mmCIF file of N, CA and C in Angstrom:
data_model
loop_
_atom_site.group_PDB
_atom_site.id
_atom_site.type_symbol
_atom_site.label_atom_id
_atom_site.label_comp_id
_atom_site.label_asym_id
_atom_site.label_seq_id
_atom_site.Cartn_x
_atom_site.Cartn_y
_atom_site.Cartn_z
ATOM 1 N N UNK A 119 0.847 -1.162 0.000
ATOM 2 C CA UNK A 119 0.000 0.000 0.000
ATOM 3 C C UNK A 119 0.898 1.232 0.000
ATOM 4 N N UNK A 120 0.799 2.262 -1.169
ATOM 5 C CA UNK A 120 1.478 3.440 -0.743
ATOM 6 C C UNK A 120 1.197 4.715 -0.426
ATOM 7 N N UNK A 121 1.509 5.256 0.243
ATOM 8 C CA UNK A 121 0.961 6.224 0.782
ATOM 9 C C UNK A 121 2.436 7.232 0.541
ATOM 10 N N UNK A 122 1.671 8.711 0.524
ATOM 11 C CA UNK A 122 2.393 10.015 -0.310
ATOM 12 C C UNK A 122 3.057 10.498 1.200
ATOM 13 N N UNK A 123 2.425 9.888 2.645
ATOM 14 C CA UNK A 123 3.148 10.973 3.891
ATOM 15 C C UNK A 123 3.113 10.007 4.634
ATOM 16 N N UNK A 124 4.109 10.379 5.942
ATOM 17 C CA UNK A 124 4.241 9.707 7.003
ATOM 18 C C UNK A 124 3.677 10.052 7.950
ATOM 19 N N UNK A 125 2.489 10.312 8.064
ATOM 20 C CA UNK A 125 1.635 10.746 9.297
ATOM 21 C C UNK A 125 0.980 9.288 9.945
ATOM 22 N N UNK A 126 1.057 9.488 10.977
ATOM 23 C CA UNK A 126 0.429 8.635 11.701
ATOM 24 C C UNK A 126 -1.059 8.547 10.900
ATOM 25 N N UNK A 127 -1.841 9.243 10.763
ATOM 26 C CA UNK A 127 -3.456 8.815 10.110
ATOM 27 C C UNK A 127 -2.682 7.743 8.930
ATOM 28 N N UNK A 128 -1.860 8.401 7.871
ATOM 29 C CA UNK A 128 -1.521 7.501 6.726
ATOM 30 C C UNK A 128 -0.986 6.320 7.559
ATOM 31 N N UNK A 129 -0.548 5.989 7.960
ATOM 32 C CA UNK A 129 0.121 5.257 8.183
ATOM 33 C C UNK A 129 -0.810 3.663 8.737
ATOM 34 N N UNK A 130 -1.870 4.472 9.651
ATOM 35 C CA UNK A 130 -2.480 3.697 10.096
ATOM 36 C C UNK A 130 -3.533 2.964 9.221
ATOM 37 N N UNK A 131 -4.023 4.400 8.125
ATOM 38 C CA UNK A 131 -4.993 3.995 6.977
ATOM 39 C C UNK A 131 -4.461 2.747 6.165
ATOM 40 N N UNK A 132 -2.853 2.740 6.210
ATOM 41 C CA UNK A 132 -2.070 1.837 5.300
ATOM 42 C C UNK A 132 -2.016 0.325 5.809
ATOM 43 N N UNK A 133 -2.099 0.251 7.244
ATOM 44 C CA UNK A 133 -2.556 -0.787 7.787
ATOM 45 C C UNK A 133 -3.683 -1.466 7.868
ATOM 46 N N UNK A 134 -4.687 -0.819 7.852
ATOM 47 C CA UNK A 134 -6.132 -1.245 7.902
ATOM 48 C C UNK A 134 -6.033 -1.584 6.336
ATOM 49 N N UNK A 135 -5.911 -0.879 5.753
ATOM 50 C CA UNK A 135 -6.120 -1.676 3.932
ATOM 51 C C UNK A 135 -5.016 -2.738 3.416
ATOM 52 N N UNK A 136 -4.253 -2.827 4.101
ATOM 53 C CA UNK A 136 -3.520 -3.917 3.581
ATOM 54 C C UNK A 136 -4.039 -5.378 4.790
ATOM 55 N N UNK A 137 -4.693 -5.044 5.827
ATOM 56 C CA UNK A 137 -5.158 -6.045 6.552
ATOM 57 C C UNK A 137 -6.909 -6.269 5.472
ATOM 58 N N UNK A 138 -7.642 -5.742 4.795
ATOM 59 C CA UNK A 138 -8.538 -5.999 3.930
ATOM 60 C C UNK A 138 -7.879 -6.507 2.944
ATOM 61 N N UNK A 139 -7.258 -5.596 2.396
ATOM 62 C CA UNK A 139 -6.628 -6.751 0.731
ATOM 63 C C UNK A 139 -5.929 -8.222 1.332
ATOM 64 N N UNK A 140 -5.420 -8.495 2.421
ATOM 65 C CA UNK A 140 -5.057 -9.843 2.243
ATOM 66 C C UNK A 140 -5.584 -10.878 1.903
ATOM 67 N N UNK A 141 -7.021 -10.575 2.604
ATOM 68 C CA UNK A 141 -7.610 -11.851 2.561
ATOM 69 C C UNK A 141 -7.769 -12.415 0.754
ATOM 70 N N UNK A 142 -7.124 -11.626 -0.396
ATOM 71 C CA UNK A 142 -7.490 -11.879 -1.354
ATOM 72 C C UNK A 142 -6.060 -12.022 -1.995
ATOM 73 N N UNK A 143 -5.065 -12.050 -1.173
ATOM 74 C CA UNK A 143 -3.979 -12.309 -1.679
ATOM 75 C C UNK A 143 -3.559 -14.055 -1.104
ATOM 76 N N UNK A 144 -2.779 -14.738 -1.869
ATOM 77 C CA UNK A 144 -1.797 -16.115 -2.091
ATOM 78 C C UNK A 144 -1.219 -16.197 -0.377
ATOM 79 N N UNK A 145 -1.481 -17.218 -0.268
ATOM 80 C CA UNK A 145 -0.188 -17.371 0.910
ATOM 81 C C UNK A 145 0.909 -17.488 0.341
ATOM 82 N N UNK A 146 1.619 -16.463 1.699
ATOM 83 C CA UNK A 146 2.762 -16.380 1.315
ATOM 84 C C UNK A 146 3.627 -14.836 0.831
ATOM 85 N N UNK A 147 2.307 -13.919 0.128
ATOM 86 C CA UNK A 147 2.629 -13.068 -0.403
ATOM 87 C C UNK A 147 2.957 -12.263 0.387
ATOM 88 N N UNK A 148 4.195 -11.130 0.262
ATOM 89 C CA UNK A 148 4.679 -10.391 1.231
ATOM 90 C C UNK A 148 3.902 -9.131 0.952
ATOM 91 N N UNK A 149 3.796 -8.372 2.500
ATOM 92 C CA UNK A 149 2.443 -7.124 2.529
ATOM 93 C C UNK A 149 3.536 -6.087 3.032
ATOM 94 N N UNK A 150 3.752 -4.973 2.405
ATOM 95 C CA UNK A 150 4.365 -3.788 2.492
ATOM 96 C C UNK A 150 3.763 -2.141 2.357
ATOM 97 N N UNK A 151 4.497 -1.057 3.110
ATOM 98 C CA UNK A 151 3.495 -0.327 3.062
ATOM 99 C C UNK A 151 4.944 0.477 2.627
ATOM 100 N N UNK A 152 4.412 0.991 1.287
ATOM 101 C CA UNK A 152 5.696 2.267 0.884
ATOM 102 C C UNK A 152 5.018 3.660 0.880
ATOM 103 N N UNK A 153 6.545 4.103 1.321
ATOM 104 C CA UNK A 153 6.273 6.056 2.132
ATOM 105 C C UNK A 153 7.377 6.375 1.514
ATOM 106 N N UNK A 154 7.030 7.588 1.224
ATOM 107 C CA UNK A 154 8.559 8.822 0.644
ATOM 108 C C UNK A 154 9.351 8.732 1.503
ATOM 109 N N UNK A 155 9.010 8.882 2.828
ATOM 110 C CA UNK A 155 10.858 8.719 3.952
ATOM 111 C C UNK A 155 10.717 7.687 4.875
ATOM 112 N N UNK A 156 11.756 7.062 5.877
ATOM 113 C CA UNK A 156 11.556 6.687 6.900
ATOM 114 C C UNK A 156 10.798 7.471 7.859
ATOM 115 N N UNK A 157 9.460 6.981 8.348
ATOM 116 C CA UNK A 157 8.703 7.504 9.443
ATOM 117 C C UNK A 157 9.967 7.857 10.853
ATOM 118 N N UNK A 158 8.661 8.412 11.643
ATOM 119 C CA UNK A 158 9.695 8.459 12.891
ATOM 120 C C UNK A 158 9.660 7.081 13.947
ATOM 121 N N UNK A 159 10.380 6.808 14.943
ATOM 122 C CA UNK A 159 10.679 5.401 15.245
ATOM 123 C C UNK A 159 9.272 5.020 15.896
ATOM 124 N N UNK A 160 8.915 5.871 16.440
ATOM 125 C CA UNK A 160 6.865 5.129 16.674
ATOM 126 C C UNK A 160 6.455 4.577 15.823
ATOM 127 N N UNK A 161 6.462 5.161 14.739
ATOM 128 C CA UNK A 161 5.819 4.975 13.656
ATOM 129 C C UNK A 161 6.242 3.454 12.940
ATOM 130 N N UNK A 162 7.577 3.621 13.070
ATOM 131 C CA UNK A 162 8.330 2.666 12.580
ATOM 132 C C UNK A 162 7.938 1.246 13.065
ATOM 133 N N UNK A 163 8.096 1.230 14.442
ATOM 134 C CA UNK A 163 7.397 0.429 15.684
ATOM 135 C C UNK A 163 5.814 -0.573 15.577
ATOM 136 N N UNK A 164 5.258 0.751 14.996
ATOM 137 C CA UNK A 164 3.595 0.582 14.853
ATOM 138 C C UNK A 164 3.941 -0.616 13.743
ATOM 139 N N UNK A 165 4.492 0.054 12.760
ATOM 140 C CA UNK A 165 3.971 -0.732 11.021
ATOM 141 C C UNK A 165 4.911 -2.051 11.503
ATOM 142 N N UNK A 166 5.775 -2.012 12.132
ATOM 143 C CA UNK A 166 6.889 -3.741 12.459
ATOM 144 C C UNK A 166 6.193 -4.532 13.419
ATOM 145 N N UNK A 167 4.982 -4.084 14.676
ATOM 146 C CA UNK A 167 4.211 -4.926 15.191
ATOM 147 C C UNK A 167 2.884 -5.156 14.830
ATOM 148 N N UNK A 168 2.617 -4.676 13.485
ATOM 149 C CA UNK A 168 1.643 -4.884 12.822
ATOM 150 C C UNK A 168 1.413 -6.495 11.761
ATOM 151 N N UNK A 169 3.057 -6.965 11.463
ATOM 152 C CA UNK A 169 3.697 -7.296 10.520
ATOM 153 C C UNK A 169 3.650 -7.519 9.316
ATOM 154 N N UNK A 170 3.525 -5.895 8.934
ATOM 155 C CA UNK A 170 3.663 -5.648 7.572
ATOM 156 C C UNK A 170 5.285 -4.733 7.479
ATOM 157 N N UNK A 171 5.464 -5.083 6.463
ATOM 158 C CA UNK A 171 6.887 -4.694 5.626
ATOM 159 C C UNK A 171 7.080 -3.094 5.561
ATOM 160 N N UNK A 172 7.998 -2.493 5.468
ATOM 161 C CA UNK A 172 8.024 -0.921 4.800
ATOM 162 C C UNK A 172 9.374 -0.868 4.178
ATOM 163 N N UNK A 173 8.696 0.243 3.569
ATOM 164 C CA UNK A 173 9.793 0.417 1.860
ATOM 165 C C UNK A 173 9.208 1.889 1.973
ATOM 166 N N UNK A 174 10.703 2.263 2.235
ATOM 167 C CA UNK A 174 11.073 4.133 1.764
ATOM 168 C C UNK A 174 12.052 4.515 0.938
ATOM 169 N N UNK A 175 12.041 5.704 0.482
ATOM 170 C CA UNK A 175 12.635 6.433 -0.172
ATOM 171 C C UNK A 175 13.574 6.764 0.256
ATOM 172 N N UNK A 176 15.154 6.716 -0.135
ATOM 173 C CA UNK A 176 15.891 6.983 0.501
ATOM 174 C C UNK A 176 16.584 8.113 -0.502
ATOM 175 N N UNK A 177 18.157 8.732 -0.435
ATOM 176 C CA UNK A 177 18.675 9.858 -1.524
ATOM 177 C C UNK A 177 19.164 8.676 -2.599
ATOM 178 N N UNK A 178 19.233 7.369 -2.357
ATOM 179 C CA UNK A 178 20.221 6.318 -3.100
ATOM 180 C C UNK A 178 19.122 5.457 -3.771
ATOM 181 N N UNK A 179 17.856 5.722 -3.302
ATOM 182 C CA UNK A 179 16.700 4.734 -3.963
ATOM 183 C C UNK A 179 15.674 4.313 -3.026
ATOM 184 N N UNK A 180 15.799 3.287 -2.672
ATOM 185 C CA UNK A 180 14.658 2.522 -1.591
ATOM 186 C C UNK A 180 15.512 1.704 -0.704
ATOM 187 N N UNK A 181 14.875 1.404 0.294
ATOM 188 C CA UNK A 181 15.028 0.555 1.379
ATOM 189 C C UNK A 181 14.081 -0.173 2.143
ATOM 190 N N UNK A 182 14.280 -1.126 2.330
ATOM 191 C CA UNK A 182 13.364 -2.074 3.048
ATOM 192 C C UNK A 182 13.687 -2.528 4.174
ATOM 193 N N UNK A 183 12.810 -2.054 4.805
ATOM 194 C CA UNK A 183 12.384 -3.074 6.423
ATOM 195 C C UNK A 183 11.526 -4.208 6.444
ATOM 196 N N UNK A 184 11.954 -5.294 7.076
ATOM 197 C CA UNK A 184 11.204 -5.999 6.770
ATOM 198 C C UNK A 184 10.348 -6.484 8.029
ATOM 199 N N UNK A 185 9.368 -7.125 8.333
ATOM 200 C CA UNK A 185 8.662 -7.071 9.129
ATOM 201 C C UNK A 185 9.352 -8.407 10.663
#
């Protein structure tokens, strides 16, 4: 799911819809939520005990956390 900001509302909106689309995804398939930057470490926290994935924007490209 991607979302344009790192606000806590986005962030959380990004969780709730990727917990709806699963049920229509493969086991197995990996669930990620991409943002223009690394959130701040709450944030960070929230989306890693959620366990979904994040993928930001970094100056070199992307990066992934994984859940």
């Amino acid at each position: 799911e991607a979302k344009g900001s790192v606000s806590r509302d986005a962030i959380r909106m990004a969780i709730g819809q990727i917990y709806d689309y699963r049920r229509f995804a493969e086991a197995g398939t990996g669930l990620a939520i991409l943002l223009p930057e690394l959130p701040r470490p709450d944030l960070v926290e929230l989306i890693q005990s959620s366990g979904v994935g994040l993928i930001h924007r970094t100056d070199a490209g992307f990066a992934i956390l994984e859940d």
